[in-house]
Amino acid sequence: MNELETLQKYVDESKKIVFFGGAGVSTESGIPDFRSVDGLYNQKYDYPPETILSHTFYRRYPEEFYRFYRDKMIYSDAKPNKAHLKLAEMEAKGKLTAVVTQNIDGLHQLAGSKNVYELHGSVLRNYCESCHEFYDEKFIMNTEGVPKCEKCGGPVKPDVVLYEEGLDDMTMSNSLKAISEADMLIIGGTSLSVYPAAGLIDYYRGNKLVLINMTSTPRDSKADLVIYGKIGEVLDTITV
């Protein structure tokens, strides 16, 4: 039995599948990841992206933050790819119980997934820091400098978890519960190097841990099945 046949067998046998994904899930939609050869970390800016996307930098240099944010973090034209669509189909057919994602692009929901836990927030949600008025990503893109609330004039901040900020407690709790109750855990498109998110997989108690990635990860030896390849192409082979 080859790897794809084993993957299909696992899916056939499972009723509570959880998918845990990272940046690699969205690269097939044209959104670059941070750590690849042509990713954000290897592009030249006055400051490294990890610095710009920190809470300290946001507070100290908000205009510079927003210049980078508008240019590199919002991809309004991106469309769901085969991975997003297959996961939405698996949920609709009652096979998949949750998607836990490190991505902030909202493509899982756009594909039709309902139960999505966004560990690092979403560029689609923005709130006034003073009165908490909601704004979408189009509002951010259509402003210059630091976006200001139309109601009270306060600064509008993306609902994205910056470096130095903690993850949302409720999102973490729901993610832990879903993973701990899963009978199959598929991990795709992530290097499993960003904590605390990567530590979530330690809560999986089953015997169908599947890793799908372009390169090896620190957890390959712990997996029941490892497939090297593009996440969209691999998931697209699944029949539900």
Short mmCIF file of N, CA and C in Angstrom, two decimals, residues 66-144:
data_model
loop_
_atom_site.label_atom_id
_atom_site.label_comp_id
_atom_site.label_asym_id
_atom_site.label_seq_id
_atom_site.Cartn_x
_atom_site.Cartn_y
_atom_site.Cartn_z
N TYR A 66 2.21 49.83 9.25
CA TYR A 66 1.10 49.76 8.30
C TYR A 66 1.56 49.78 6.85
N ARG A 67 2.68 50.41 6.57
CA ARG A 67 3.22 50.39 5.21
C ARG A 67 3.56 48.95 4.81
N PHE A 68 4.22 48.25 5.71
CA PHE A 68 4.57 46.85 5.46
C PHE A 68 3.30 45.98 5.45
N TYR A 69 2.41 46.22 6.40
CA TYR A 69 1.21 45.40 6.56
C TYR A 69 0.34 45.45 5.30
N ARG A 70 0.12 46.65 4.78
CA ARG A 70 -0.71 46.77 3.58
C ARG A 70 -0.02 46.11 2.37
N ASP A 71 1.28 46.22 2.32
CA ASP A 71 2.03 45.74 1.17
C ASP A 71 2.20 44.23 1.16
N LYS A 72 2.35 43.63 2.36
CA LYS A 72 2.78 42.24 2.41
C LYS A 72 1.86 41.28 3.17
N MET A 73 0.87 41.76 3.86
CA MET A 73 0.07 40.87 4.69
C MET A 73 -1.37 40.67 4.20
N ILE A 74 -1.84 41.55 3.34
CA ILE A 74 -3.21 41.44 2.84
C ILE A 74 -3.19 41.04 1.37
N TYR A 75 -3.85 39.93 1.07
CA TYR A 75 -3.93 39.42 -0.31
C TYR A 75 -5.41 39.29 -0.67
N SER A 76 -6.02 40.40 -1.01
CA SER A 76 -7.47 40.46 -1.24
C SER A 76 -7.91 39.61 -2.42
N ASP A 77 -7.02 39.38 -3.38
CA ASP A 77 -7.40 38.65 -4.59
C ASP A 77 -7.15 37.14 -4.48
N ALA A 78 -6.59 36.70 -3.38
CA ALA A 78 -6.28 35.27 -3.23
C ALA A 78 -7.56 34.44 -3.17
N LYS A 79 -7.50 33.28 -3.79
CA LYS A 79 -8.66 32.37 -3.82
C LYS A 79 -8.29 31.05 -3.15
N PRO A 80 -9.28 30.37 -2.55
CA PRO A 80 -9.01 29.06 -1.95
C PRO A 80 -8.45 28.09 -2.99
N ASN A 81 -7.53 27.23 -2.56
CA ASN A 81 -6.97 26.22 -3.45
C ASN A 81 -7.54 24.84 -3.13
N LYS A 82 -6.96 23.81 -3.75
CA LYS A 82 -7.51 22.45 -3.60
C LYS A 82 -7.53 21.98 -2.15
N ALA A 83 -6.54 22.43 -1.37
CA ALA A 83 -6.50 22.02 0.04
C ALA A 83 -7.69 22.61 0.80
N HIS A 84 -7.92 23.91 0.66
CA HIS A 84 -9.05 24.55 1.34
C HIS A 84 -10.37 23.90 0.93
N LEU A 85 -10.52 23.66 -0.36
CA LEU A 85 -11.78 23.13 -0.88
C LEU A 85 -12.02 21.69 -0.41
N LYS A 86 -10.98 20.88 -0.38
CA LYS A 86 -11.14 19.49 0.06
C LYS A 86 -11.49 19.43 1.55
N LEU A 87 -10.86 20.28 2.36
CA LEU A 87 -11.16 20.30 3.79
C LEU A 87 -12.59 20.74 4.04
N ALA A 88 -13.08 21.71 3.27
CA ALA A 88 -14.47 22.15 3.41
C ALA A 88 -15.42 21.02 3.03
N GLU A 89 -15.06 20.27 1.99
CA GLU A 89 -15.87 19.13 1.56
C GLU A 89 -15.90 18.05 2.64
N MET A 90 -14.75 17.79 3.25
CA MET A 90 -14.66 16.77 4.30
C MET A 90 -15.51 17.15 5.50
N GLU A 91 -15.56 18.45 5.83
CA GLU A 91 -16.41 18.91 6.93
C GLU A 91 -17.88 18.75 6.56
N ALA A 92 -18.23 19.14 5.34
CA ALA A 92 -19.62 19.06 4.88
C ALA A 92 -20.13 17.61 4.87
N LYS A 93 -19.21 16.67 4.62
CA LYS A 93 -19.60 15.25 4.58
C LYS A 93 -19.56 14.60 5.97
N GLY A 94 -19.25 15.39 7.00
CA GLY A 94 -19.27 14.87 8.36
C GLY A 94 -18.03 14.12 8.78
N LYS A 95 -16.95 14.25 8.01
CA LYS A 95 -15.71 13.56 8.32
C LYS A 95 -14.76 14.40 9.18
N LEU A 96 -14.74 15.70 8.91
CA LEU A 96 -13.78 16.59 9.57
C LEU A 96 -14.51 17.48 10.58
N THR A 97 -13.98 17.55 11.80
CA THR A 97 -14.66 18.30 12.86
C THR A 97 -14.12 19.72 13.02
N ALA A 98 -12.86 19.97 12.64
CA ALA A 98 -12.30 21.31 12.83
C ALA A 98 -11.06 21.52 11.98
N VAL A 99 -10.84 22.77 11.62
CA VAL A 99 -9.58 23.21 11.03
C VAL A 99 -8.92 24.14 12.04
N VAL A 100 -7.68 23.84 12.40
CA VAL A 100 -6.88 24.71 13.26
C VAL A 100 -5.79 25.29 12.38
N THR A 101 -5.77 26.61 12.24
CA THR A 101 -4.83 27.20 11.29
C THR A 101 -3.97 28.30 11.91
N GLN A 102 -2.74 28.38 11.45
CA GLN A 102 -1.84 29.47 11.82
C GLN A 102 -1.96 30.62 10.83
N ASN A 103 -2.73 30.43 9.77
CA ASN A 103 -2.85 31.44 8.73
C ASN A 103 -3.87 32.52 9.10
N ILE A 104 -3.71 33.68 8.49
CA ILE A 104 -4.55 34.84 8.84
C ILE A 104 -5.31 35.36 7.63
N ASP A 105 -5.42 34.52 6.58
CA ASP A 105 -5.97 35.01 5.31
C ASP A 105 -7.46 34.75 5.10
N GLY A 106 -8.09 33.94 5.97
CA GLY A 106 -9.52 33.69 5.86
C GLY A 106 -9.93 32.78 4.72
N LEU A 107 -8.97 32.11 4.06
CA LEU A 107 -9.30 31.30 2.89
C LEU A 107 -10.07 30.03 3.23
N HIS A 108 -9.88 29.49 4.43
CA HIS A 108 -10.65 28.30 4.82
C HIS A 108 -12.14 28.62 4.84
N GLN A 109 -12.50 29.76 5.44
CA GLN A 109 -13.90 30.15 5.48
C GLN A 109 -14.43 30.46 4.09
N LEU A 110 -13.60 31.09 3.26
CA LEU A 110 -14.01 31.42 1.90
C LEU A 110 -14.30 30.15 1.10
N ALA A 111 -13.60 29.07 1.43
CA ALA A 111 -13.81 27.79 0.75
C ALA A 111 -15.07 27.09 1.24
N GLY A 112 -15.58 27.52 2.40
CA GLY A 112 -16.80 26.91 2.93
C GLY A 112 -16.65 26.23 4.27
N SER A 113 -15.45 26.20 4.84
CA SER A 113 -15.26 25.60 6.17
C SER A 113 -15.97 26.45 7.22
N LYS A 114 -16.64 25.78 8.15
CA LYS A 114 -17.41 26.48 9.19
C LYS A 114 -16.66 26.54 10.52
N ASN A 115 -16.09 25.41 10.91
CA ASN A 115 -15.46 25.32 12.23
C ASN A 115 -13.95 25.53 12.11
N VAL A 116 -13.53 26.79 12.08
CA VAL A 116 -12.13 27.15 11.87
C VAL A 116 -11.61 27.91 13.08
N TYR A 117 -10.52 27.43 13.65
CA TYR A 117 -9.89 28.11 14.77
C TYR A 117 -8.62 28.79 14.27
N GLU A 118 -8.63 30.11 14.25
CA GLU A 118 -7.52 30.90 13.73
C GLU A 118 -6.60 31.30 14.88
N LEU A 119 -5.51 30.54 15.04
CA LEU A 119 -4.61 30.77 16.17
C LEU A 119 -3.98 32.15 16.15
N HIS A 120 -3.72 32.67 14.96
CA HIS A 120 -3.02 33.96 14.85
C HIS A 120 -3.93 35.08 14.36
N GLY A 121 -5.25 34.88 14.44
CA GLY A 121 -6.19 35.93 14.06
C GLY A 121 -6.45 35.99 12.58
N SER A 122 -6.93 37.15 12.10
CA SER A 122 -7.30 37.29 10.69
C SER A 122 -7.14 38.72 10.22
N VAL A 123 -6.62 38.89 9.00
CA VAL A 123 -6.51 40.22 8.41
C VAL A 123 -7.88 40.77 8.04
N LEU A 124 -8.88 39.91 8.01
CA LEU A 124 -10.23 40.34 7.63
C LEU A 124 -10.95 41.07 8.76
N ARG A 125 -10.39 40.99 9.96
CA ARG A 125 -11.01 41.65 11.12
C ARG A 125 -10.07 42.71 11.68
N ASN A 126 -10.61 43.89 11.90
CA ASN A 126 -9.84 45.00 12.47
C ASN A 126 -10.74 45.76 13.42
N TYR A 127 -10.19 46.22 14.53
CA TYR A 127 -11.02 46.88 15.55
C TYR A 127 -10.37 48.17 16.04
N CYS A 128 -11.23 49.15 16.30
CA CYS A 128 -10.74 50.38 16.92
C CYS A 128 -10.26 50.06 18.33
N GLU A 129 -9.09 50.54 18.67
CA GLU A 129 -8.54 50.26 20.00
C GLU A 129 -9.25 51.04 21.09
N SER A 130 -10.01 52.08 20.70
CA SER A 130 -10.71 52.90 21.70
C SER A 130 -12.15 52.45 21.90
N CYS A 131 -12.92 52.35 20.81
CA CYS A 131 -14.35 52.03 20.95
C CYS A 131 -14.71 50.65 20.42
N HIS A 132 -13.73 49.92 19.87
CA HIS A 132 -13.89 48.53 19.40
C HIS A 132 -14.80 48.40 18.18
N GLU A 133 -15.01 49.48 17.43
CA GLU A 133 -15.76 49.40 16.18
C GLU A 133 -15.04 48.48 15.20
N PHE A 134 -15.81 47.66 14.48
CA PHE A 134 -15.24 46.68 13.53
C PHE A 134 -15.00 47.31 12.16
N TYR A 135 -13.89 46.91 11.53
CA TYR A 135 -13.59 47.32 10.16
C TYR A 135 -13.03 46.12 9.39
N ASP A 136 -13.36 46.03 8.09
CA ASP A 136 -12.81 44.94 7.28
C ASP A 136 -11.47 45.33 6.67
N GLU A 137 -10.89 44.40 5.91
CA GLU A 137 -9.55 44.66 5.35
C GLU A 137 -9.58 45.73 4.26
N LYS A 138 -10.74 45.89 3.60
CA LYS A 138 -10.83 46.92 2.56
C LYS A 138 -10.67 48.32 3.17
N PHE A 139 -11.20 48.50 4.37
CA PHE A 139 -11.04 49.77 5.07
C PHE A 139 -9.56 50.08 5.29
N ILE A 140 -8.82 49.06 5.74
CA ILE A 140 -7.38 49.24 5.99
C ILE A 140 -6.67 49.61 4.69
N MET A 141 -7.00 48.90 3.61
CA MET A 141 -6.32 49.13 2.33
C MET A 141 -6.65 50.51 1.75
N ASN A 142 -7.80 51.04 2.09
CA ASN A 142 -8.23 52.33 1.52
C ASN A 142 -7.84 53.53 2.39
N THR A 143 -7.05 53.29 3.43
CA THR A 143 -6.57 54.38 4.27
C THR A 143 -5.07 54.54 4.08
N GLU A 144 -4.54 55.62 4.57
CA GLU A 144 -3.09 55.85 4.53
C GLU A 144 -2.58 56.09 5.94
#
